Amino acid sequence: MMPMNGVMPFNSAQGVQSFGLPLPSQFQSPLSQPGPHVASRLMNNATGYFQSVPHLKESAVNILIPMSPALIGVRDLIPEMLLTGTQQKKQMVSNYQAKGISIMPSFTGHYLNLTVTGPTGKEPELVQAAFEILTGKTTFPPNAAPTATPFLEPGRLNMMKQDTAISARNMQSEPRVPLVDAMNKVLYGPNHPYALDALQASSVTQRQPLEQFVNTYVQALQYPERSKIVVTSPLAVEQQQALLNQAVQTFTWFASPYRQSQQFALPPVQQAPGIQNPVLVPNTSSQKAYITQIWRAPGVTDPDYPAFCVMRQILENLSGRFFKELRTNRGLVYGSQQAYSSDPQAGAYYSMNAEVENPNIIPALKGIQQVIQGLMQAPAPPIDMDMAKRKYDLWLGRALESPDAIYALNESMFTHEAQPLHPDDLKRRIAAVTPADVQRVANRIFNPAYGSELTGLTAPPEVLTQFTQTPYYRAFRDFNQRMMS
Amino acid sequence: MVDLGLAWQPQQNMVFQPGLMPLPLPADFGLANTVRPTQTYSNVLPAWSQPQMPPPTTFTSPSGYPVQIYTLRNGHRVVIEQRPTDVVSLRTFINTGSVIENPIKKSPYYQASYFPSGISHLDEHCHFLTTVNYPQKNAWSYVVEKLGADYNATTDREVIQHEIACNPKDLPQIIGMHGESVMRPFYRQSDITQEKTNVLNEMSQRTTPPDAKVWNKMQELLFDRPGFQTLGTQEDVKGTTAEQLYRFHQTYYTPTNMVTVLSGKVDPAQVLPLLEKEFGYNPPRVQPGGVPSIQMTLRPGEIRHATVSDPQLNHSIVNIGFPAPAKGSIKERVAMEFFAHLLGTGPLGLFEANVREGRPDLQITSIGCGYQPLKATGEFDVMLETQPGKEREALIAVLQTIQMGAQPQVIQARMGQIKELMIQDFLKAISRTESASGIMGEEILHNSLPFFQNYVNLVQSLSVQDILQTAQKYANPSTYAVVFGVPAQQAPQMPMMPGGPVQ
C-alpha cells in the first residue's frame, strides 16, 4: 500500500456521532455454507445430486440428458421445441412464469440441460414444471388425470425453421461470425460436426421432417441411467430426494423398454502441436479488424485445471495482464475478451478476442505474445498469486448468492462425468496452486513445443494483403516450415 | 455560453476551506498539485458542518434485510443494507451525466454548457488513473486489484456511478480506496491524453454496431439528444482539458448530489466513521438552477421518423419509441411495466403471438420491448428485426398490437399472471447483492425510493383502469418516433405512417 501523503489521522471521536446499528447477530457468523453433494440413484435409475444450501431464497432443478453434439442441425431446435413446440406448452410455460418459476432448456456440451428455478417454498412446483416440460405429460391442474401433449406442432416447426434460416443469414453480418466459422474448420477438420457453420447447420435443419426432431428427443429420454438431476435448494436433502422420486413415478419418465437410439460419438480431433498458419477472412462491411487466438487448454478434470484457473485470474478482466498491456499501457484496444470451453471428446480451448483499428493489428498481436511470454518465462510473483486467489474468493462469494450459480460451479464436472466439488474444495485447490504450477501450465498452453495455437484475423481485404507481407506474418509461415521439416 | 466553472456558489453561512477549490487553476496539473485536496482531511469541524449527524431513516428492504439511510453532516447520503453474503457491494452515485454537457446537436431544450460533450464519460475514466494520494499512474488500481476487488464505473445521461465489489474482510481498506477514487481524482494532462485514446477506442467500438446507430437516432428523435452524446464527439474528447475535468468534478461531485450505498455483511458502526472521513469533508455547494434533466420533445400527436443505412446490415431493424412515465411517477411506472410485460414477455406476449407468429409473412426473427424511466420523462420502445422491404408493415403490426393491448379485457385476462411475474422478477433481481445496491442507489439518488420500498404493494394494487390510463396516455399510436435501420444497398425508404392512430 502506498503511503497516504500528508494525510492527518482521522479522529472519529471528534464531531462524528455514529448511529451505526450493531451488526445483527445472524450476520456475525460466516454465511451459511452449502452442504455436501449427496448422490443417489433415483427410482428411474437416473443419478440425483442433492445439495442443501440453507441461506438461499431460490431453488434450482437441473436435468441433464445426454444428446450427442454430432446431431447438429437436429438437436439445435429441441430447446425451443420444449418451450414453445405447442400452444399448450406455451401456456404451461407462461403459467409457471407467472409463479416466478423460470424454465430454460439449453445445451451444455453433450447434454440437454433443463434449468428450472423459482422461489423457495415452491420446490414441488419446480419439480413438476421440469417433468411436465420434459415428458410432455401433465398433471396440471393437480389431481387431474395425466394427459400427454405432443411435442411439436407442424405450424410451429415451420416457424422455427424459418427463424433458424433467417437468424443464420443475419448472423453473417457480424464480422466475427465468418471468422469463427473458418477457424472451427481448421481446429476440428472440415468434416467434424463442430466445423459446421450456422448456414450449414440451418441447411440440415431445413431438411428434417417433424418426426426427426421428436424422435431424436424421445430416444434421448430412453437412457435414464445416463441422465443426471441436480437439485440446489434450502430444503433438506431427504426432502429433495423424496420430491424427485415422487416425480419420476408420477410422470413415468423414460418408460420405454426399447432402446432405439444409436450413440453418436464425435470423430476424434487431430491436432498437432505448434503454431498453425493464421486464418484470414476478408471483411468488406467493416473498417475494423478482429483478432482471435485459440490455444489448447487443460480440461476441467485435468490436474492442471486449478493452476489454469489461477492463470486466468492473472490474465483476465480489468486487473488482468492482457488488459494492462493492451489497453492501459499501450491503448491498442478498448477491451479484450477471453473464453474457455471444455468438451470431453473434442478437447478444451482457451481463446482471446479483440477488436482493433487496422494499424494496431500487429502491435496487438505482439502485445498478446508479450503477456504470455511473461507468464511462461517467470513464475508469477507472490503478489499476483495472492490477487488471483482473492479474486477467486470474490467470484465464489458471488456464486453462492444464487442456486443456478452454485450449480454452475460444477456444471462442467457433471458433463465430464466427474464428481461435483464443494466450494470449500474448490477454494482449497486454488489455494494450493503455486507460482511454479502457473508457469508450468502457461508453458503447456502457450509454448508451441507443447501447445497448439491458431490465430484468426478478419479485416478489409487490402489490410489482410498488407498483413501477409509483413515479417510478422512470415514468421508464422517460417515457424510452420521449421516444424514440418 | 454559460460558464459553469463559476456556477458553484457557497451557501449562506458556508465557509470554504482555503485551497479546496483553487481558482484560477495552475496551467500545469503536475505532481505539485498533490498538496491541494489532502486538505480535505481535518480534525477540525468545518464551519458549514452540522454539529451532529442526524439519526438514520430505517426500513426493511423488499428482500427482508434492514436498511438505514444516514445523512452525513455535509448532506452526503449513505445507505447501508445489511445482508449475510460473502460479497460486499459499494457504490457511489452522482446526480449528473451527459445531460449537463454542451449539446452535440443544438436544441432549444438544452443549454449550451462550459463542459464539452463526452466530459462526464472521460472524467469517469480519469478517476481510476491517478488520485491525489496515489499520484503515480495506475497505483490506485494496483492497490485495489491486489485485494482481489472488482471495480468499475458507468456514465449515463443522468447518472454516474462508481462501484467496487470486495470480500467482506477488506471493506475498511476498500472504503478508503473508493473515497480516494471518487473524491480525489488527480487530473494530470499527460495521463488524460493517453486515456483519451482508450475513450476514442471505446467510442469507435460502441458506435459501430448497426443497432447502436439506430438507438442513437431514436434518442435524438425522442429527446432531441443523440444517444452518442454520452460518448461525445471525437473533437470534444480530444480537446477536453484537465481544467475542465477538474471543474466538472468540483461542480457536480457535491454532497447533496451524491449517494453512497453499501450492501452486504456490513457493520454501520464500523463503516460510518470511514465514510465520514472519505465523504464528510466535501463542502456543500449548489449548482444554480439545479442539475438539468433529459426532456421529452415529442409533442402529442407528433410522429417523427428517420432511416439509418448501414453496409453491415443484411436485414432490417425497426425501432419504435414512445414517451413514458418519469421516475417519480411511481404508480404509472408499475402500470407501464405491466403493459410492457403484456406486450413483450414470454411466448404469450402479444408481440410474439400477433406480430412474430401471427404475421409469418413479415419474417420477424426477434421482437422485444423495454421501458426506461428518466428523471423528468421516460421511454418505452419496441425493437424488431425483419427483412428489407417489410419495415412499414412491421411498424403497422406493432402499432395495431399496442392498440389491441390497451383493451380492458385483454389486460384483465393476464392481470394475475403478469403481476406475479413482476413481483417475482423484482425479488429475484434484488436477491443479488450487487444488483440490489444498484437498483436501490439510483432510486434514492433521484428521489424515487418509494418505488423500490413499495414495489410489491404497488404491483398488487394495480387496477385494470390504472394500466389502461397509462397505456393510453403514453403508448399512443398517434405519438411516436420510428427509426428504420436498413442495409446500405436498399434505397433509404420512408414508410411513413399518416398522423393519427392506425386504422
Short mmCIF file of C-alpha atoms in Angstrom, two decimals, chain B residues 129-441:
data_model
loop_
_atom_site.label_atom_id
_atom_site.label_comp_id
_atom_site.label_asym_id
_atom_site.label_seq_id
_atom_site.Cartn_x
_atom_site.Cartn_y
_atom_site.Cartn_z
CA LEU B 129 -5.81 6.74 -13.39
CA THR B 130 -4.25 8.90 -10.74
CA THR B 131 -5.53 10.22 -7.46
CA VAL B 132 -4.16 12.76 -5.07
CA ASN B 133 -2.70 10.22 -2.71
CA TYR B 134 -1.81 7.77 -5.45
CA PRO B 135 -0.31 10.15 -7.97
CA GLN B 136 1.67 7.53 -9.81
CA LYS B 137 -0.35 6.32 -12.77
CA ASN B 138 -2.34 3.12 -12.01
CA ALA B 139 -1.08 3.00 -8.42
CA TRP B 140 -4.67 3.23 -7.15
CA SER B 141 -5.87 0.34 -9.29
CA TYR B 142 -2.79 -1.66 -8.30
CA VAL B 143 -3.77 -1.47 -4.62
CA VAL B 144 -7.44 -2.31 -5.24
CA GLU B 145 -6.63 -5.20 -7.54
CA LYS B 146 -4.21 -6.72 -5.09
CA LEU B 147 -7.13 -7.00 -2.70
CA GLY B 148 -8.92 -9.05 -5.34
CA ALA B 149 -11.69 -6.45 -5.61
CA ASP B 150 -13.57 -5.66 -8.81
CA TYR B 151 -14.06 -2.02 -9.70
CA ASN B 152 -15.90 -0.25 -12.45
CA ALA B 153 -17.84 2.90 -13.20
CA THR B 154 -20.60 3.82 -15.62
CA THR B 155 -21.80 7.06 -17.13
CA ASP B 156 -25.28 7.60 -18.41
CA ARG B 157 -27.35 10.62 -19.33
CA GLU B 158 -28.48 11.41 -15.80
CA VAL B 159 -26.26 9.41 -13.51
CA ILE B 160 -22.65 8.46 -12.96
CA GLN B 161 -21.81 5.64 -10.61
CA HIS B 162 -18.56 4.24 -9.25
CA GLU B 163 -18.61 0.71 -7.89
CA ILE B 164 -16.41 -1.77 -6.10
CA ALA B 165 -17.21 -5.33 -5.05
CA CYS B 166 -14.94 -6.90 -2.47
CA ASN B 167 -14.51 -9.64 0.08
CA PRO B 168 -16.07 -8.50 3.40
CA LYS B 169 -12.82 -8.58 5.34
CA ASP B 170 -11.29 -5.99 3.01
CA LEU B 171 -14.12 -3.49 3.34
CA PRO B 172 -12.40 -0.94 5.60
CA GLN B 173 -9.48 -0.60 3.22
CA ILE B 174 -11.75 -0.62 0.19
CA ILE B 175 -13.85 2.24 1.58
CA GLY B 176 -10.67 4.30 1.77
CA MET B 177 -9.74 3.43 -1.79
CA HIS B 178 -13.27 4.12 -3.03
CA GLY B 179 -13.32 7.54 -1.39
CA GLU B 180 -9.91 8.26 -2.86
CA SER B 181 -11.07 7.45 -6.37
CA VAL B 182 -14.44 9.19 -6.19
CA MET B 183 -13.42 12.31 -4.28
CA ARG B 184 -9.79 12.88 -5.12
CA PRO B 185 -9.10 12.17 -8.79
CA PHE B 186 -5.94 13.84 -9.95
CA TYR B 187 -6.15 15.27 -13.44
CA ARG B 188 -2.71 15.22 -14.99
CA GLN B 189 -2.67 16.29 -18.61
CA SER B 190 -0.23 13.63 -19.81
CA ASP B 191 -2.31 10.79 -18.31
CA ILE B 192 -5.52 12.24 -19.64
CA THR B 193 -4.08 12.46 -23.13
CA GLN B 194 -3.29 8.77 -23.03
CA GLU B 195 -6.67 7.88 -21.57
CA LYS B 196 -8.36 9.73 -24.41
CA THR B 197 -7.04 7.02 -26.73
CA ASN B 198 -8.94 4.44 -24.70
CA VAL B 199 -12.07 6.56 -24.75
CA LEU B 200 -11.79 7.00 -28.51
CA ASN B 201 -11.34 3.24 -28.89
CA GLU B 202 -14.44 2.70 -26.78
CA MET B 203 -16.30 5.25 -28.84
CA SER B 204 -15.28 3.52 -32.03
CA GLN B 205 -16.38 0.12 -30.70
CA ARG B 206 -19.69 1.26 -29.24
CA THR B 207 -20.81 3.35 -32.18
CA THR B 208 -20.09 0.75 -34.86
CA PRO B 209 -22.91 -1.83 -34.41
CA PRO B 210 -25.96 -1.04 -36.56
CA ASP B 211 -28.37 -1.39 -33.64
CA ALA B 212 -26.35 1.21 -31.71
CA LYS B 213 -26.71 3.62 -34.63
CA VAL B 214 -30.46 3.03 -34.68
CA TRP B 215 -30.67 3.60 -30.93
CA ASN B 216 -28.62 6.80 -31.25
CA LYS B 217 -31.06 8.16 -33.79
CA MET B 218 -34.06 7.16 -31.69
CA GLN B 219 -32.70 9.14 -28.74
CA GLU B 220 -32.32 12.13 -30.99
CA LEU B 221 -35.89 11.86 -32.24
CA LEU B 222 -37.42 11.46 -28.79
CA PHE B 223 -35.23 13.73 -26.69
CA ASP B 224 -33.54 15.97 -29.23
CA ARG B 225 -30.37 14.46 -27.81
CA PRO B 226 -28.39 11.82 -29.77
CA GLY B 227 -27.62 8.68 -27.78
CA PHE B 228 -23.92 9.06 -28.53
CA GLN B 229 -23.88 12.38 -26.62
CA THR B 230 -22.57 10.44 -23.61
CA LEU B 231 -19.55 9.31 -25.60
CA GLY B 232 -19.09 12.80 -27.05
CA THR B 233 -17.63 13.88 -30.34
CA GLN B 234 -14.05 12.99 -31.20
CA GLU B 235 -13.12 16.69 -31.39
CA ASP B 236 -14.58 17.45 -27.97
CA VAL B 237 -12.96 14.45 -26.31
CA LYS B 238 -9.60 15.27 -27.83
CA GLY B 239 -9.94 18.90 -26.79
CA THR B 240 -11.08 18.39 -23.20
CA THR B 241 -8.60 19.87 -20.75
CA ALA B 242 -7.57 18.93 -17.26
CA GLU B 243 -9.03 22.19 -16.05
CA GLN B 244 -12.44 21.37 -17.49
CA LEU B 245 -12.34 17.95 -15.86
CA TYR B 246 -11.41 19.45 -12.54
CA ARG B 247 -14.23 21.97 -12.74
CA PHE B 248 -16.66 19.26 -13.74
CA HIS B 249 -15.73 17.33 -10.64
CA GLN B 250 -15.95 20.36 -8.39
CA THR B 251 -19.30 21.36 -9.83
CA TYR B 252 -21.16 18.09 -9.64
CA TYR B 253 -19.49 15.89 -7.02
CA THR B 254 -21.23 17.82 -4.28
CA PRO B 255 -22.56 16.25 -1.07
CA THR B 256 -26.26 16.65 -1.73
CA ASN B 257 -25.75 15.43 -5.29
CA MET B 258 -24.30 12.08 -4.18
CA VAL B 259 -25.41 8.83 -2.57
CA THR B 260 -23.16 6.05 -1.35
CA VAL B 261 -24.64 2.57 -0.94
CA LEU B 262 -23.16 -0.41 0.85
CA SER B 263 -24.80 -3.78 0.69
CA GLY B 264 -23.55 -6.96 2.31
CA LYS B 265 -22.15 -8.06 5.61
CA VAL B 266 -21.62 -4.50 6.83
CA ASP B 267 -21.46 -3.12 10.36
CA PRO B 268 -22.61 0.53 10.32
CA ALA B 269 -20.69 1.32 13.50
CA GLN B 270 -17.51 0.26 11.75
CA VAL B 271 -18.02 1.82 8.35
CA LEU B 272 -19.69 5.15 9.16
CA PRO B 273 -16.56 6.84 10.55
CA LEU B 274 -14.67 5.64 7.49
CA LEU B 275 -17.32 7.03 5.17
CA GLU B 276 -17.41 10.28 7.11
CA LYS B 277 -13.68 10.55 6.62
CA GLU B 278 -13.92 9.98 2.89
CA PHE B 279 -17.05 11.94 2.01
CA GLY B 280 -17.93 14.08 5.04
CA TYR B 281 -15.43 16.86 4.43
CA ASN B 282 -16.66 17.72 0.95
CA PRO B 283 -18.10 21.23 1.40
CA PRO B 284 -21.76 21.70 0.47
CA ARG B 285 -22.36 23.81 -2.60
CA VAL B 286 -25.15 24.17 -5.10
CA GLN B 287 -25.48 24.42 -8.84
CA PRO B 288 -27.66 27.41 -9.83
CA GLY B 289 -30.78 26.06 -11.47
CA GLY B 290 -30.03 22.57 -10.24
CA VAL B 291 -28.96 19.67 -12.41
CA PRO B 292 -30.89 19.57 -15.70
CA SER B 293 -32.90 16.58 -16.92
CA ILE B 294 -33.41 14.88 -20.23
CA GLN B 295 -36.56 16.27 -21.86
CA MET B 296 -39.19 14.54 -23.99
CA THR B 297 -39.51 16.66 -27.10
CA LEU B 298 -42.16 14.65 -28.91
CA ARG B 299 -45.44 16.56 -28.66
CA PRO B 300 -48.87 14.88 -28.51
CA GLY B 301 -49.98 13.89 -32.00
CA GLU B 302 -46.47 14.16 -33.40
CA ILE B 303 -44.79 11.37 -35.33
CA ARG B 304 -41.08 11.50 -36.16
CA HIS B 305 -39.09 9.20 -38.33
CA ALA B 306 -35.60 8.56 -39.65
CA THR B 307 -33.73 5.94 -41.63
CA VAL B 308 -30.22 4.69 -40.90
CA SER B 309 -28.44 2.86 -43.72
CA ASP B 310 -25.60 0.55 -42.79
CA PRO B 311 -23.49 -1.74 -45.01
CA GLN B 312 -23.10 -4.16 -42.10
CA LEU B 313 -26.81 -4.99 -42.17
CA ASN B 314 -28.26 -7.73 -44.33
CA HIS B 315 -31.64 -7.44 -42.61
CA SER B 316 -33.68 -4.51 -41.33
CA ILE B 317 -34.23 -3.13 -37.85
CA VAL B 318 -37.35 -1.26 -36.82
CA ASN B 319 -37.22 0.72 -33.58
CA ILE B 320 -40.39 2.46 -32.35
CA GLY B 321 -40.23 4.78 -29.35
CA PHE B 322 -42.95 6.37 -27.21
CA PRO B 323 -42.94 8.80 -24.28
CA ALA B 324 -43.21 7.02 -20.92
CA PRO B 325 -43.58 7.83 -17.21
CA ALA B 326 -40.80 9.56 -15.30
CA LYS B 327 -39.08 8.06 -12.27
CA GLY B 328 -41.15 9.98 -9.77
CA SER B 329 -44.48 8.79 -11.22
CA ILE B 330 -44.28 5.56 -9.34
CA LYS B 331 -47.82 4.35 -9.92
CA GLU B 332 -47.56 4.98 -13.64
CA ARG B 333 -44.19 3.28 -13.68
CA VAL B 334 -45.55 -0.02 -12.44
CA ALA B 335 -48.50 0.29 -14.83
CA MET B 336 -46.10 0.88 -17.70
CA GLU B 337 -44.01 -2.10 -16.66
CA PHE B 338 -47.16 -4.21 -16.64
CA PHE B 339 -48.05 -3.05 -20.13
CA ALA B 340 -44.55 -3.82 -21.40
CA HIS B 341 -44.85 -7.35 -19.99
CA LEU B 342 -48.27 -7.79 -21.56
CA LEU B 343 -46.83 -6.90 -24.93
CA GLY B 344 -43.40 -8.33 -24.86
CA THR B 345 -42.80 -11.05 -22.28
CA GLY B 346 -42.85 -14.76 -22.94
CA PRO B 347 -44.47 -16.86 -25.59
CA LEU B 348 -47.89 -15.44 -24.71
CA GLY B 349 -46.76 -11.83 -25.08
CA LEU B 350 -48.90 -10.02 -27.63
CA PHE B 351 -45.94 -9.16 -29.86
CA GLU B 352 -44.89 -12.78 -30.04
CA ALA B 353 -48.40 -14.04 -30.72
CA ASN B 354 -49.64 -11.30 -33.04
CA VAL B 355 -46.62 -9.81 -34.71
CA ARG B 356 -44.00 -12.53 -34.90
CA GLU B 357 -46.12 -15.65 -35.18
CA GLY B 358 -49.34 -14.03 -36.31
CA ARG B 359 -47.63 -12.46 -39.29
CA PRO B 360 -45.18 -15.03 -40.69
CA ASP B 361 -45.09 -13.06 -43.94
CA LEU B 362 -43.15 -10.32 -42.15
CA GLN B 363 -40.33 -12.76 -41.32
CA ILE B 364 -39.65 -11.14 -37.97
CA THR B 365 -36.90 -13.05 -36.17
CA SER B 366 -36.89 -11.14 -32.94
CA ILE B 367 -39.10 -8.61 -31.24
CA GLY B 368 -38.88 -7.13 -27.79
CA CYS B 369 -39.78 -4.03 -25.87
CA GLY B 370 -38.41 -2.14 -22.90
CA TYR B 371 -39.23 0.72 -20.60
CA GLN B 372 -36.62 3.11 -19.24
CA PRO B 373 -37.70 5.82 -16.77
CA LEU B 374 -35.68 9.04 -16.52
CA LYS B 375 -35.89 11.93 -14.07
CA ALA B 376 -38.41 14.07 -15.97
CA THR B 377 -39.70 11.66 -18.59
CA GLY B 378 -39.23 8.11 -19.84
CA GLU B 379 -39.03 5.97 -22.92
CA PHE B 380 -40.95 2.90 -23.97
CA ASP B 381 -39.55 1.31 -27.08
CA VAL B 382 -40.07 -1.69 -29.34
CA MET B 383 -37.23 -3.17 -31.38
CA LEU B 384 -37.63 -5.82 -34.05
CA GLU B 385 -35.66 -7.42 -36.85
CA THR B 386 -37.33 -8.06 -40.16
CA GLN B 387 -36.46 -8.38 -43.81
CA PRO B 388 -35.77 -5.44 -46.13
CA GLY B 389 -39.00 -4.19 -47.66
CA LYS B 390 -41.13 -5.35 -44.71
CA GLU B 391 -40.41 -2.42 -42.40
CA ARG B 392 -43.63 -0.50 -42.92
CA GLU B 393 -45.87 -3.50 -42.46
CA ALA B 394 -43.96 -4.48 -39.34
CA LEU B 395 -44.48 -0.99 -37.93
CA ILE B 396 -48.21 -1.17 -38.60
CA ALA B 397 -48.44 -4.60 -36.98
CA VAL B 398 -46.70 -3.28 -33.86
CA LEU B 399 -48.97 -0.24 -33.59
CA GLN B 400 -52.07 -2.35 -34.05
CA THR B 401 -50.91 -4.77 -31.38
CA ILE B 402 -50.30 -1.94 -28.93
CA GLN B 403 -53.84 -0.73 -29.52
CA MET B 404 -55.11 -4.24 -29.00
CA GLY B 405 -53.21 -4.47 -25.71
CA ALA B 406 -54.84 -1.30 -24.41
CA GLN B 407 -58.20 -3.04 -24.04
CA PRO B 408 -59.70 -3.81 -20.60
CA GLN B 409 -60.50 -7.43 -21.38
CA VAL B 410 -57.00 -8.12 -22.73
CA ILE B 411 -55.42 -6.63 -19.63
CA GLN B 412 -57.83 -8.38 -17.30
CA ALA B 413 -57.14 -11.76 -18.87
CA ARG B 414 -53.48 -11.66 -17.82
CA MET B 415 -53.72 -9.49 -14.73
CA GLY B 416 -52.87 -12.11 -12.10
CA GLN B 417 -50.15 -13.79 -14.13
CA ILE B 418 -48.23 -10.66 -15.01
CA LYS B 419 -48.48 -9.13 -11.55
CA GLU B 420 -46.98 -12.24 -10.01
CA LEU B 421 -44.31 -12.32 -12.70
CA MET B 422 -43.35 -8.69 -11.98
CA ILE B 423 -43.09 -9.31 -8.26
CA GLN B 424 -41.02 -12.45 -8.66
CA ASP B 425 -38.73 -10.80 -11.21
CA PHE B 426 -38.16 -7.88 -8.89
CA LEU B 427 -37.44 -10.08 -5.88
CA LYS B 428 -35.09 -12.18 -7.96
CA ALA B 429 -33.21 -9.11 -9.18
CA ILE B 430 -32.68 -7.73 -5.69
CA SER B 431 -31.70 -11.11 -4.28
CA ARG B 432 -28.21 -10.45 -5.67
CA THR B 433 -26.20 -8.08 -3.50
CA GLU B 434 -24.69 -6.02 -6.31
CA SER B 435 -27.93 -5.81 -8.21
CA ALA B 436 -29.81 -4.64 -5.09
CA SER B 437 -27.30 -1.89 -4.34
CA GLY B 438 -27.52 -0.69 -7.94
CA ILE B 439 -31.29 -0.54 -8.08
CA MET B 440 -31.71 1.00 -4.64
CA GLY B 441 -28.99 3.60 -5.07
#
